[in-house]
């Protein structure tokens, strides 16, 4: 869980989606999900159905691949012949 300002002042439940508490009931709550990954995606439908509101705060991409790694020389020659 990220170290967010005011986190220690928060009185509600707080846990990482990968360590989901199966007894957690979101009924009537206002939920904030910080970051989005496959662990959270598994639970979003249930949260949206039962919570009063769900706000997802997505982070910027962590990596940007500007160029794919080059194939081996043999593979490049084969690709050129195919094009």
PDB file of N, CA, C and O in Angstrom:
ATOM      1  N   UNK A   1       0.863  -1.172   0.000  1.00  0.00           N
ATOM      2  CA  UNK A   1       0.000   0.000   0.000  1.00  0.00           C
ATOM      3  C   UNK A   1       0.907   1.231   0.000  1.00  0.00           C
ATOM      4  O   UNK A   1       1.808   1.326   0.827  1.00  0.00           O
ATOM      5  N   UNK A   2       0.659   2.164  -0.909  1.00  0.00           N
ATOM      6  CA  UNK A   2       1.519   3.353  -0.989  1.00  0.00           C
ATOM      7  C   UNK A   2       1.437   4.206   0.280  1.00  0.00           C
ATOM      8  O   UNK A   2       0.434   4.208   0.972  1.00  0.00           O
ATOM      9  N   UNK A   3       2.491   4.923   0.552  1.00  0.00           N
ATOM     10  CA  UNK A   3       2.532   5.817   1.703  1.00  0.00           C
ATOM     11  C   UNK A   3       1.934   7.158   1.287  1.00  0.00           C
ATOM     12  O   UNK A   3       2.637   8.061   0.857  1.00  0.00           O
ATOM     13  N   UNK A   4       0.620   7.274   1.409  1.00  0.00           N
ATOM     14  CA  UNK A   4      -0.096   8.481   1.002  1.00  0.00           C
ATOM     15  C   UNK A   4      -0.254   9.431   2.189  1.00  0.00           C
ATOM     16  O   UNK A   4      -0.458   8.976   3.321  1.00  0.00           O
ATOM     17  N   UNK A   5      -0.188  10.740   1.931  1.00  0.00           N
ATOM     18  CA  UNK A   5      -0.397  11.696   3.024  1.00  0.00           C
ATOM     19  C   UNK A   5      -1.776  11.470   3.655  1.00  0.00           C
ATOM     20  O   UNK A   5      -2.776  11.302   2.964  1.00  0.00           O
ATOM     21  N   UNK A   6      -1.827  11.438   4.985  1.00  0.00           N
ATOM     22  CA  UNK A   6      -3.081  11.246   5.700  1.00  0.00           C
ATOM     23  C   UNK A   6      -3.493   9.793   5.859  1.00  0.00           C
ATOM     24  O   UNK A   6      -4.521   9.499   6.457  1.00  0.00           O
ATOM     25  N   UNK A   7      -2.705   8.890   5.327  1.00  0.00           N
ATOM     26  CA  UNK A   7      -3.063   7.459   5.402  1.00  0.00           C
ATOM     27  C   UNK A   7      -3.233   6.980   6.840  1.00  0.00           C
ATOM     28  O   UNK A   7      -4.135   6.208   7.146  1.00  0.00           O
ATOM     29  N   UNK A   8      -2.389   7.446   7.722  1.00  0.00           N
ATOM     30  CA  UNK A   8      -2.474   7.023   9.124  1.00  0.00           C
ATOM     31  C   UNK A   8      -3.678   7.622   9.841  1.00  0.00           C
ATOM     32  O   UNK A   8      -4.054   7.156  10.916  1.00  0.00           O
ATOM     33  N   UNK A   9      -4.279   8.664   9.265  1.00  0.00           N
ATOM     34  CA  UNK A   9      -5.469   9.287   9.859  1.00  0.00           C
ATOM     35  C   UNK A   9      -6.758   8.626   9.383  1.00  0.00           C
ATOM     36  O   UNK A   9      -7.823   8.902   9.917  1.00  0.00           O
ATOM     37  N   UNK A  10      -6.660   7.761   8.398  1.00  0.00           N
ATOM     38  CA  UNK A  10      -7.831   7.106   7.822  1.00  0.00           C
ATOM     39  C   UNK A  10      -8.325   6.011   8.767  1.00  0.00           C
ATOM     40  O   UNK A  10      -7.560   5.142   9.201  1.00  0.00           O
ATOM     41  N   UNK A  11      -9.613   6.058   9.130  1.00  0.00           N
ATOM     42  CA  UNK A  11     -10.175   5.097  10.085  1.00  0.00           C
ATOM     43  C   UNK A  11     -10.813   3.883   9.419  1.00  0.00           C
ATOM     44  O   UNK A  11     -11.169   2.927  10.091  1.00  0.00           O
ATOM     45  N   UNK A  12     -10.954   3.908   8.098  1.00  0.00           N
ATOM     46  CA  UNK A  12     -11.610   2.802   7.397  1.00  0.00           C
ATOM     47  C   UNK A  12     -10.663   1.649   7.140  1.00  0.00           C
ATOM     48  O   UNK A  12      -9.517   1.635   7.585  1.00  0.00           O
ATOM     49  N   UNK A  13     -11.171   0.677   6.419  1.00  0.00           N
ATOM     50  CA  UNK A  13     -10.350  -0.482   6.076  1.00  0.00           C
ATOM     51  C   UNK A  13      -9.431  -0.145   4.914  1.00  0.00           C
ATOM     52  O   UNK A  13      -9.809   0.599   4.011  1.00  0.00           O
ATOM     53  N   UNK A  14      -8.248  -0.732   4.941  1.00  0.00           N
ATOM     54  CA  UNK A  14      -7.263  -0.479   3.894  1.00  0.00           C
ATOM     55  C   UNK A  14      -6.457  -1.752   3.689  1.00  0.00           C
ATOM     56  O   UNK A  14      -5.902  -2.288   4.644  1.00  0.00           O
ATOM     57  N   UNK A  15      -6.425  -2.237   2.442  1.00  0.00           N
ATOM     58  CA  UNK A  15      -5.633  -3.427   2.143  1.00  0.00           C
ATOM     59  C   UNK A  15      -5.350  -3.482   0.659  1.00  0.00           C
ATOM     60  O   UNK A  15      -6.030  -2.848  -0.141  1.00  0.00           O
ATOM     61  N   UNK A  16      -4.326  -4.228   0.309  1.00  0.00           N
ATOM     62  CA  UNK A  16      -3.950  -4.413  -1.090  1.00  0.00           C
ATOM     63  C   UNK A  16      -4.895  -5.429  -1.716  1.00  0.00           C
ATOM     64  O   UNK A  16      -5.293  -6.408  -1.079  1.00  0.00           O
ATOM     65  N   UNK A  17      -5.257  -5.209  -2.968  1.00  0.00           N
ATOM     66  CA  UNK A  17      -6.190  -6.108  -3.649  1.00  0.00           C
ATOM     67  C   UNK A  17      -5.652  -7.532  -3.747  1.00  0.00           C
ATOM     68  O   UNK A  17      -6.426  -8.487  -3.756  1.00  0.00           O
ATOM     69  N   UNK A  18      -4.334  -7.684  -3.784  1.00  0.00           N
ATOM     70  CA  UNK A  18      -3.750  -9.024  -3.850  1.00  0.00           C
ATOM     71  C   UNK A  18      -3.932  -9.773  -2.525  1.00  0.00           C
ATOM     72  O   UNK A  18      -3.862 -10.994  -2.491  1.00  0.00           O
ATOM     73  N   UNK A  19      -4.171  -9.031  -1.449  1.00  0.00           N
ATOM     74  CA  UNK A  19      -4.425  -9.637  -0.140  1.00  0.00           C
ATOM     75  C   UNK A  19      -5.866  -9.347   0.269  1.00  0.00           C
ATOM     76  O   UNK A  19      -6.155  -8.940   1.390  1.00  0.00           O
ATOM     77  N   UNK A  20      -6.785  -9.544  -0.665  1.00  0.00           N
ATOM     78  CA  UNK A  20      -8.200  -9.212  -0.471  1.00  0.00           C
ATOM     79  C   UNK A  20      -8.770  -9.916   0.752  1.00  0.00           C
ATOM     80  O   UNK A  20      -8.578 -11.105   0.956  1.00  0.00           O
ATOM     81  N   UNK A  21      -9.490  -9.162   1.564  1.00  0.00           N
ATOM     82  CA  UNK A  21     -10.155  -9.715   2.740  1.00  0.00           C
ATOM     83  C   UNK A  21     -11.511 -10.267   2.297  1.00  0.00           C
ATOM     84  O   UNK A  21     -12.401  -9.499   1.931  1.00  0.00           O
ATOM     85  N   UNK A  22     -11.694 -11.582   2.318  1.00  0.00           N
ATOM     86  CA  UNK A  22     -12.944 -12.162   1.822  1.00  0.00           C
ATOM     87  C   UNK A  22     -14.164 -11.779   2.652  1.00  0.00           C
ATOM     88  O   UNK A  22     -15.295 -11.897   2.184  1.00  0.00           O
ATOM     89  N   UNK A  23     -13.962 -11.268   3.862  1.00  0.00           N
ATOM     90  CA  UNK A  23     -15.099 -10.852   4.683  1.00  0.00           C
ATOM     91  C   UNK A  23     -15.462  -9.380   4.462  1.00  0.00           C
ATOM     92  O   UNK A  23     -16.423  -8.894   5.044  1.00  0.00           O
ATOM     93  N   UNK A  24     -14.709  -8.687   3.638  1.00  0.00           N
ATOM     94  CA  UNK A  24     -14.954  -7.263   3.386  1.00  0.00           C
ATOM     95  C   UNK A  24     -16.284  -7.076   2.686  1.00  0.00           C
ATOM     96  O   UNK A  24     -16.568  -7.697   1.669  1.00  0.00           O
ATOM     97  N   UNK A  25     -17.122  -6.205   3.249  1.00  0.00           N
ATOM     98  CA  UNK A  25     -18.431  -5.893   2.662  1.00  0.00           C
ATOM     99  C   UNK A  25     -18.448  -4.413   2.303  1.00  0.00           C
ATOM    100  O   UNK A  25     -18.401  -3.551   3.180  1.00  0.00           O
ATOM    101  N   UNK A  26     -18.520  -4.114   1.012  1.00  0.00           N
ATOM    102  CA  UNK A  26     -18.466  -2.728   0.536  1.00  0.00           C
ATOM    103  C   UNK A  26     -19.834  -2.060   0.493  1.00  0.00           C
ATOM    104  O   UNK A  26     -19.944  -0.909   0.082  1.00  0.00           O
ATOM    105  N   UNK A  27     -20.878  -2.746   0.934  1.00  0.00           N
ATOM    106  CA  UNK A  27     -22.242  -2.209   0.854  1.00  0.00           C
ATOM    107  C   UNK A  27     -22.332  -0.847   1.535  1.00  0.00           C
ATOM    108  O   UNK A  27     -21.966  -0.679   2.691  1.00  0.00           O
ATOM    109  N   UNK A  28     -22.816   0.137   0.766  1.00  0.00           N
ATOM    110  CA  UNK A  28     -23.028   1.475   1.289  1.00  0.00           C
ATOM    111  C   UNK A  28     -21.777   2.307   1.479  1.00  0.00           C
ATOM    112  O   UNK A  28     -21.861   3.436   1.941  1.00  0.00           O
ATOM    113  N   UNK A  29     -20.614   1.806   1.129  1.00  0.00           N
ATOM    114  CA  UNK A  29     -19.360   2.541   1.330  1.00  0.00           C
ATOM    115  C   UNK A  29     -18.980   3.350   0.102  1.00  0.00           C
ATOM    116  O   UNK A  29     -19.438   3.086  -0.998  1.00  0.00           O
ATOM    117  N   UNK A  30     -18.125   4.331   0.327  1.00  0.00           N
ATOM    118  CA  UNK A  30     -17.481   5.064  -0.763  1.00  0.00           C
ATOM    119  C   UNK A  30     -16.062   4.520  -0.850  1.00  0.00           C
ATOM    120  O   UNK A  30     -15.289   4.654   0.090  1.00  0.00           O
ATOM    121  N   UNK A  31     -15.732   3.907  -1.975  1.00  0.00           N
ATOM    122  CA  UNK A  31     -14.461   3.203  -2.150  1.00  0.00           C
ATOM    123  C   UNK A  31     -13.521   4.016  -3.029  1.00  0.00           C
ATOM    124  O   UNK A  31     -13.937   4.560  -4.052  1.00  0.00           O
ATOM    125  N   UNK A  32     -12.252   4.074  -2.636  1.00  0.00           N
ATOM    126  CA  UNK A  32     -11.202   4.646  -3.478  1.00  0.00           C
ATOM    127  C   UNK A  32     -10.179   3.551  -3.720  1.00  0.00           C
ATOM    128  O   UNK A  32      -9.656   2.954  -2.774  1.00  0.00           O
ATOM    129  N   UNK A  33      -9.927   3.261  -4.976  1.00  0.00           N
ATOM    130  CA  UNK A  33      -8.929   2.265  -5.356  1.00  0.00           C
ATOM    131  C   UNK A  33      -7.750   3.008  -5.963  1.00  0.00           C
ATOM    132  O   UNK A  33      -7.897   3.685  -6.982  1.00  0.00           O
ATOM    133  N   UNK A  34      -6.598   2.900  -5.329  1.00  0.00           N
ATOM    134  CA  UNK A  34      -5.401   3.606  -5.790  1.00  0.00           C
ATOM    135  C   UNK A  34      -4.576   2.640  -6.624  1.00  0.00           C
ATOM    136  O   UNK A  34      -4.113   1.618  -6.134  1.00  0.00           O
ATOM    137  N   UNK A  35      -4.420   2.964  -7.911  1.00  0.00           N
ATOM    138  CA  UNK A  35      -3.706   2.084  -8.831  1.00  0.00           C
ATOM    139  C   UNK A  35      -4.668   1.043  -9.377  1.00  0.00           C
ATOM    140  O   UNK A  35      -5.704   0.752  -8.785  1.00  0.00           O
ATOM    141  N   UNK A  36      -4.322   0.528 -10.511  1.00  0.00           N
ATOM    142  CA  UNK A  36      -5.189  -0.485 -11.126  1.00  0.00           C
ATOM    143  C   UNK A  36      -4.299  -1.591 -11.665  1.00  0.00           C
ATOM    144  O   UNK A  36      -3.323  -1.345 -12.331  1.00  0.00           O
ATOM    145  N   UNK A  37      -4.621  -2.796 -11.309  1.00  0.00           N
ATOM    146  CA  UNK A  37      -3.886  -3.951 -11.815  1.00  0.00           C
ATOM    147  C   UNK A  37      -4.849  -5.124 -11.880  1.00  0.00           C
ATOM    148  O   UNK A  37      -6.030  -4.994 -11.585  1.00  0.00           O
ATOM    149  N   UNK A  38      -4.363  -6.259 -12.261  1.00  0.00           N
ATOM    150  CA  UNK A  38      -5.255  -7.410 -12.416  1.00  0.00           C
ATOM    151  C   UNK A  38      -5.824  -7.867 -11.087  1.00  0.00           C
ATOM    152  O   UNK A  38      -6.932  -8.396 -11.045  1.00  0.00           O
ATOM    153  N   UNK A  39      -5.101  -7.666  -9.986  1.00  0.00           N
ATOM    154  CA  UNK A  39      -5.634  -8.066  -8.681  1.00  0.00           C
ATOM    155  C   UNK A  39      -6.892  -7.269  -8.356  1.00  0.00           C
ATOM    156  O   UNK A  39      -7.896  -7.815  -7.907  1.00  0.00           O
ATOM    157  N   UNK A  40      -6.859  -5.972  -8.606  1.00  0.00           N
ATOM    158  CA  UNK A  40      -8.037  -5.141  -8.350  1.00  0.00           C
ATOM    159  C   UNK A  40      -9.140  -5.417  -9.363  1.00  0.00           C
ATOM    160  O   UNK A  40     -10.320  -5.449  -9.015  1.00  0.00           O
ATOM    161  N   UNK A  41      -8.762  -5.624 -10.603  1.00  0.00           N
ATOM    162  CA  UNK A  41      -9.758  -5.837 -11.660  1.00  0.00           C
ATOM    163  C   UNK A  41     -10.677  -7.014 -11.339  1.00  0.00           C
ATOM    164  O   UNK A  41     -11.845  -7.008 -11.718  1.00  0.00           O
ATOM    165  N   UNK A  42     -10.172  -7.995 -10.612  1.00  0.00           N
ATOM    166  CA  UNK A  42     -10.989  -9.147 -10.250  1.00  0.00           C
ATOM    167  C   UNK A  42     -12.125  -8.772  -9.302  1.00  0.00           C
ATOM    168  O   UNK A  42     -13.122  -9.483  -9.214  1.00  0.00           O
ATOM    169  N   UNK A  43     -11.982  -7.670  -8.598  1.00  0.00           N
ATOM    170  CA  UNK A  43     -12.957  -7.290  -7.578  1.00  0.00           C
ATOM    171  C   UNK A  43     -13.813  -6.084  -7.958  1.00  0.00           C
ATOM    172  O   UNK A  43     -14.783  -5.782  -7.262  1.00  0.00           O
ATOM    173  N   UNK A  44     -13.476  -5.392  -9.032  1.00  0.00           N
ATOM    174  CA  UNK A  44     -14.181  -4.158  -9.369  1.00  0.00           C
ATOM    175  C   UNK A  44     -15.681  -4.359  -9.592  1.00  0.00           C
ATOM    176  O   UNK A  44     -16.474  -3.535  -9.138  1.00  0.00           O
ATOM    177  N   UNK A  45     -16.076  -5.407 -10.272  1.00  0.00           N
ATOM    178  CA  UNK A  45     -17.507  -5.626 -10.516  1.00  0.00           C
ATOM    179  C   UNK A  45     -18.288  -5.698  -9.204  1.00  0.00           C
ATOM    180  O   UNK A  45     -19.332  -5.067  -9.059  1.00  0.00           O
ATOM    181  N   UNK A  46     -17.785  -6.475  -8.256  1.00  0.00           N
ATOM    182  CA  UNK A  46     -18.465  -6.594  -6.964  1.00  0.00           C
ATOM    183  C   UNK A  46     -18.510  -5.267  -6.225  1.00  0.00           C
ATOM    184  O   UNK A  46     -19.505  -4.929  -5.589  1.00  0.00           O
ATOM    185  N   UNK A  47     -17.408  -4.511  -6.293  1.00  0.00           N
ATOM    186  CA  UNK A  47     -17.379  -3.215  -5.623  1.00  0.00           C
ATOM    187  C   UNK A  47     -18.405  -2.267  -6.217  1.00  0.00           C
ATOM    188  O   UNK A  47     -19.144  -1.601  -5.493  1.00  0.00           O
ATOM    189  N   UNK A  48     -18.451  -2.197  -7.534  1.00  0.00           N
ATOM    190  CA  UNK A  48     -19.379  -1.287  -8.213  1.00  0.00           C
ATOM    191  C   UNK A  48     -20.826  -1.660  -7.902  1.00  0.00           C
ATOM    192  O   UNK A  48     -21.680  -0.785  -7.729  1.00  0.00           O
ATOM    193  N   UNK A  49     -21.118  -2.955  -7.814  1.00  0.00           N
ATOM    194  CA  UNK A  49     -22.483  -3.395  -7.540  1.00  0.00           C
ATOM    195  C   UNK A  49     -22.931  -3.079  -6.118  1.00  0.00           C
ATOM    196  O   UNK A  49     -24.096  -2.769  -5.892  1.00  0.00           O
ATOM    197  N   UNK A  50     -22.031  -3.144  -5.146  1.00  0.00           N
ATOM    198  CA  UNK A  50     -22.471  -3.004  -3.757  1.00  0.00           C
ATOM    199  C   UNK A  50     -22.137  -1.660  -3.106  1.00  0.00           C
ATOM    200  O   UNK A  50     -22.864  -1.219  -2.226  1.00  0.00           O
ATOM    201  N   UNK A  51     -21.074  -1.009  -3.520  1.00  0.00           N
ATOM    202  CA  UNK A  51     -20.673   0.248  -2.884  1.00  0.00           C
ATOM    203  C   UNK A  51     -21.521   1.411  -3.379  1.00  0.00           C
ATOM    204  O   UNK A  51     -22.092   1.360  -4.466  1.00  0.00           O
ATOM    205  N   UNK A  52     -21.608   2.465  -2.564  1.00  0.00           N
ATOM    206  CA  UNK A  52     -22.309   3.677  -2.996  1.00  0.00           C
ATOM    207  C   UNK A  52     -21.560   4.345  -4.138  1.00  0.00           C
ATOM    208  O   UNK A  52     -22.165   4.869  -5.065  1.00  0.00           O
ATOM    209  N   UNK A  53     -20.233   4.348  -4.055  1.00  0.00           N
ATOM    210  CA  UNK A  53     -19.425   4.900  -5.143  1.00  0.00           C
ATOM    211  C   UNK A  53     -18.059   4.226  -5.139  1.00  0.00           C
ATOM    212  O   UNK A  53     -17.574   3.783  -4.094  1.00  0.00           O
ATOM    213  N   UNK A  54     -17.470   4.160  -6.328  1.00  0.00           N
ATOM    214  CA  UNK A  54     -16.122   3.602  -6.487  1.00  0.00           C
ATOM    215  C   UNK A  54     -15.324   4.576  -7.346  1.00  0.00           C
ATOM    216  O   UNK A  54     -15.726   4.891  -8.461  1.00  0.00           O
ATOM    217  N   UNK A  55     -14.228   5.057  -6.808  1.00  0.00           N
ATOM    218  CA  UNK A  55     -13.335   5.953  -7.535  1.00  0.00           C
ATOM    219  C   UNK A  55     -12.010   5.229  -7.726  1.00  0.00           C
ATOM    220  O   UNK A  55     -11.413   4.769  -6.753  1.00  0.00           O
ATOM    221  N   UNK A  56     -11.573   5.119  -8.976  1.00  0.00           N
ATOM    222  CA  UNK A  56     -10.300   4.473  -9.279  1.00  0.00           C
ATOM    223  C   UNK A  56      -9.297   5.552  -9.641  1.00  0.00           C
ATOM    224  O   UNK A  56      -9.537   6.356 -10.543  1.00  0.00           O
ATOM    225  N   UNK A  57      -8.200   5.579  -8.928  1.00  0.00           N
ATOM    226  CA  UNK A  57      -7.130   6.548  -9.177  1.00  0.00           C
ATOM    227  C   UNK A  57      -5.990   5.779  -9.827  1.00  0.00           C
ATOM    228  O   UNK A  57      -5.250   5.053  -9.162  1.00  0.00           O
ATOM    229  N   UNK A  58      -5.909   5.891 -11.145  1.00  0.00           N
ATOM    230  CA  UNK A  58      -4.903   5.140 -11.906  1.00  0.00           C
ATOM    231  C   UNK A  58      -3.579   5.901 -11.904  1.00  0.00           C
ATOM    232  O   UNK A  58      -3.556   7.129 -11.928  1.00  0.00           O
ATOM    233  N   UNK A  59      -2.507   5.162 -11.878  1.00  0.00           N
ATOM    234  CA  UNK A  59      -1.180   5.776 -11.936  1.00  0.00           C
ATOM    235  C   UNK A  59      -0.705   5.812 -13.389  1.00  0.00           C
ATOM    236  O   UNK A  59      -1.224   5.099 -14.242  1.00  0.00           O
ATOM    237  N   UNK A  60       0.270   6.633 -13.629  1.00  0.00           N
ATOM    238  CA  UNK A  60       0.844   6.724 -14.972  1.00  0.00           C
ATOM    239  C   UNK A  60       1.555   5.416 -15.312  1.00  0.00           C
ATOM    240  O   UNK A  60       1.991   4.694 -14.413  1.00  0.00           O
ATOM    241  N   UNK A  61       1.681   5.093 -16.594  1.00  0.00           N
ATOM    242  CA  UNK A  61       2.399   3.865 -16.960  1.00  0.00           C
ATOM    243  C   UNK A  61       3.805   3.870 -16.379  1.00  0.00           C
ATOM    244  O   UNK A  61       4.464   4.905 -16.317  1.00  0.00           O
ATOM    245  N   UNK A  62       4.244   2.721 -15.959  1.00  0.00           N
ATOM    246  CA  UNK A  62       5.574   2.617 -15.358  1.00  0.00           C
ATOM    247  C   UNK A  62       6.668   2.462 -16.389  1.00  0.00           C
ATOM    248  O   UNK A  62       7.808   2.739 -16.136  1.00  0.00           O
ATOM    249  N   UNK A  63       6.302   1.962 -17.554  1.00  0.00           N
ATOM    250  CA  UNK A  63       7.283   1.736 -18.616  1.00  0.00           C
ATOM    251  C   UNK A  63       6.699   2.147 -19.954  1.00  0.00           C
ATOM    252  O   UNK A  63       5.532   1.938 -20.211  1.00  0.00           O
ATOM    253  N   UNK A  64       7.537   2.656 -20.777  1.00  0.00           N
ATOM    254  CA  UNK A  64       7.155   2.947 -22.156  1.00  0.00           C
ATOM    255  C   UNK A  64       8.210   2.310 -23.046  1.00  0.00           C
ATOM    256  O   UNK A  64       9.402   2.563 -22.889  1.00  0.00           O
ATOM    257  N   UNK A  65       7.772   1.473 -23.943  1.00  0.00           N
ATOM    258  CA  UNK A  65       8.694   0.820 -24.864  1.00  0.00           C
ATOM    259  C   UNK A  65       8.627   1.599 -26.169  1.00  0.00           C
ATOM    260  O   UNK A  65       7.628   1.563 -26.873  1.00  0.00           O
ATOM    261  N   UNK A  66       9.680   2.322 -26.463  1.00  0.00           N
ATOM    262  CA  UNK A  66       9.674   3.147 -27.665  1.00  0.00           C
ATOM    263  C   UNK A  66      10.043   2.350 -28.911  1.00  0.00           C
ATOM    264  O   UNK A  66       9.698   2.724 -30.017  1.00  0.00           O
ATOM    265  N   UNK A  67      10.768   1.275 -28.712  1.00  0.00           N
ATOM    266  CA  UNK A  67      11.180   0.471 -29.853  1.00  0.00           C
ATOM    267  C   UNK A  67      11.285  -0.979 -29.397  1.00  0.00           C
ATOM    268  O   UNK A  67      11.799  -1.260 -28.318  1.00  0.00           O
ATOM    269  N   UNK A  68      10.779  -1.867 -30.194  1.00  0.00           N
ATOM    270  CA  UNK A  68      10.883  -3.278 -29.867  1.00  0.00           C
ATOM    271  C   UNK A  68      12.295  -3.767 -30.124  1.00  0.00           C
ATOM    272  O   UNK A  68      12.957  -3.295 -31.050  1.00  0.00           O
ATOM    273  N   UNK A  69      12.763  -4.696 -29.348  1.00  0.00           N
ATOM    274  CA  UNK A  69      14.113  -5.220 -29.585  1.00  0.00           C
ATOM    275  C   UNK A  69      14.209  -5.853 -30.978  1.00  0.00           C
ATOM    276  O   UNK A  69      13.237  -6.424 -31.469  1.00  0.00           O
ATOM    277  N   UNK A  70      15.353  -5.718 -31.583  1.00  0.00           N
ATOM    278  CA  UNK A  70      15.547  -6.280 -32.912  1.00  0.00           C
ATOM    279  C   UNK A  70      15.557  -7.798 -32.874  1.00  0.00           C
ATOM    280  O   UNK A  70      16.038  -8.409 -31.926  1.00  0.00           O
ATOM    281  N   UNK A  71      15.017  -8.379 -33.916  1.00  0.00           N
ATOM    282  CA  UNK A  71      15.044  -9.828 -34.038  1.00  0.00           C
ATOM    283  C   UNK A  71      16.467 -10.273 -34.396  1.00  0.00           C
ATOM    284  O   UNK A  71      17.300  -9.468 -34.774  1.00  0.00           O
ATOM    285  N   UNK A  72      16.684 -11.533 -34.309  1.00  0.00           N
ATOM    286  CA  UNK A  72      17.990 -12.045 -34.710  1.00  0.00           C
ATOM    287  C   UNK A  72      18.188 -11.786 -36.206  1.00  0.00           C
ATOM    288  O   UNK A  72      17.229 -11.574 -36.951  1.00  0.00           O
ATOM    289  N   UNK A  73      19.405 -11.813 -36.643  1.00  0.00           N
ATOM    290  CA  UNK A  73      19.707 -11.559 -38.048  1.00  0.00           C
ATOM    291  C   UNK A  73      18.963 -12.525 -38.962  1.00  0.00           C
ATOM    292  O   UNK A  73      18.394 -12.127 -39.976  1.00  0.00           O
ATOM    293  N   UNK A  74      18.939 -13.775 -38.608  1.00  0.00           N
ATOM    294  CA  UNK A  74      18.255 -14.778 -39.426  1.00  0.00           C
ATOM    295  C   UNK A  74      16.755 -14.468 -39.527  1.00  0.00           C
ATOM    296  O   UNK A  74      16.162 -14.539 -40.599  1.00  0.00           O
ATOM    297  N   UNK A  75      16.165 -14.095 -38.422  1.00  0.00           N
ATOM    298  CA  UNK A  75      14.739 -13.770 -38.414  1.00  0.00           C
ATOM    299  C   UNK A  75      14.462 -12.509 -39.234  1.00  0.00           C
ATOM    300  O   UNK A  75      13.468 -12.431 -39.959  1.00  0.00           O
ATOM    301  N   UNK A  76      15.346 -11.497 -39.160  1.00  0.00           N
ATOM    302  CA  UNK A  76      15.161 -10.277 -39.955  1.00  0.00           C
ATOM    303  C   UNK A  76      15.215 -10.587 -41.441  1.00  0.00           C
ATOM    304  O   UNK A  76      14.412 -10.061 -42.214  1.00  0.00           O
ATOM    305  N   UNK A  77      16.167 -11.415 -41.848  1.00  0.00           N
ATOM    306  CA  UNK A  77      16.251 -11.779 -43.266  1.00  0.00           C
ATOM    307  C   UNK A  77      14.980 -12.481 -43.713  1.00  0.00           C
ATOM    308  O   UNK A  77      14.450 -12.218 -44.786  1.00  0.00           O
ATOM    309  N   UNK A  78      14.470 -13.383 -42.898  1.00  0.00           N
ATOM    310  CA  UNK A  78      13.250 -14.107 -43.236  1.00  0.00           C
ATOM    311  C   UNK A  78      12.071 -13.137 -43.361  1.00  0.00           C
ATOM    312  O   UNK A  78      11.288 -13.230 -44.323  1.00  0.00           O
ATOM    313  N   UNK A  79      11.960 -12.209 -42.427  1.00  0.00           N
ATOM    314  CA  UNK A  79      10.872 -11.223 -42.483  1.00  0.00           C
ATOM    315  C   UNK A  79      10.950 -10.371 -43.745  1.00  0.00           C
ATOM    316  O   UNK A  79       9.940 -10.091 -44.383  1.00  0.00           O
ATOM    317  N   UNK A  80      12.140  -9.920 -44.105  1.00  0.00           N
ATOM    318  CA  UNK A  80      12.298  -9.112 -45.319  1.00  0.00           C
ATOM    319  C   UNK A  80      11.864  -9.881 -46.553  1.00  0.00           C
ATOM    320  O   UNK A  80      11.263  -9.327 -47.469  1.00  0.00           O
ATOM    321  N   UNK A  81      12.192 -11.153 -46.602  1.00  0.00           N
ATOM    322  CA  UNK A  81      11.776 -11.968 -47.750  1.00  0.00           C
ATOM    323  C   UNK A  81      10.256 -12.118 -47.827  1.00  0.00           C
ATOM    324  O   UNK A  81       9.697 -12.202 -48.895  1.00  0.00           O
ATOM    325  N   UNK A  82       9.613 -12.109 -46.667  1.00  0.00           N
ATOM    326  CA  UNK A  82       8.164 -12.300 -46.621  1.00  0.00           C
ATOM    327  C   UNK A  82       7.412 -11.018 -46.997  1.00  0.00           C
ATOM    328  O   UNK A  82       6.280 -11.068 -47.441  1.00  0.00           O
ATOM    329  N   UNK A  83       8.056  -9.885 -46.800  1.00  0.00           N
ATOM    330  CA  UNK A  83       7.401  -8.609 -47.094  1.00  0.00           C
ATOM    331  C   UNK A  83       7.648  -8.289 -48.517  1.00  0.00           C
ATOM    332  O   UNK A  83       7.281  -7.781 -49.334  1.00  0.00           O
TER     333      UNK A  83
END
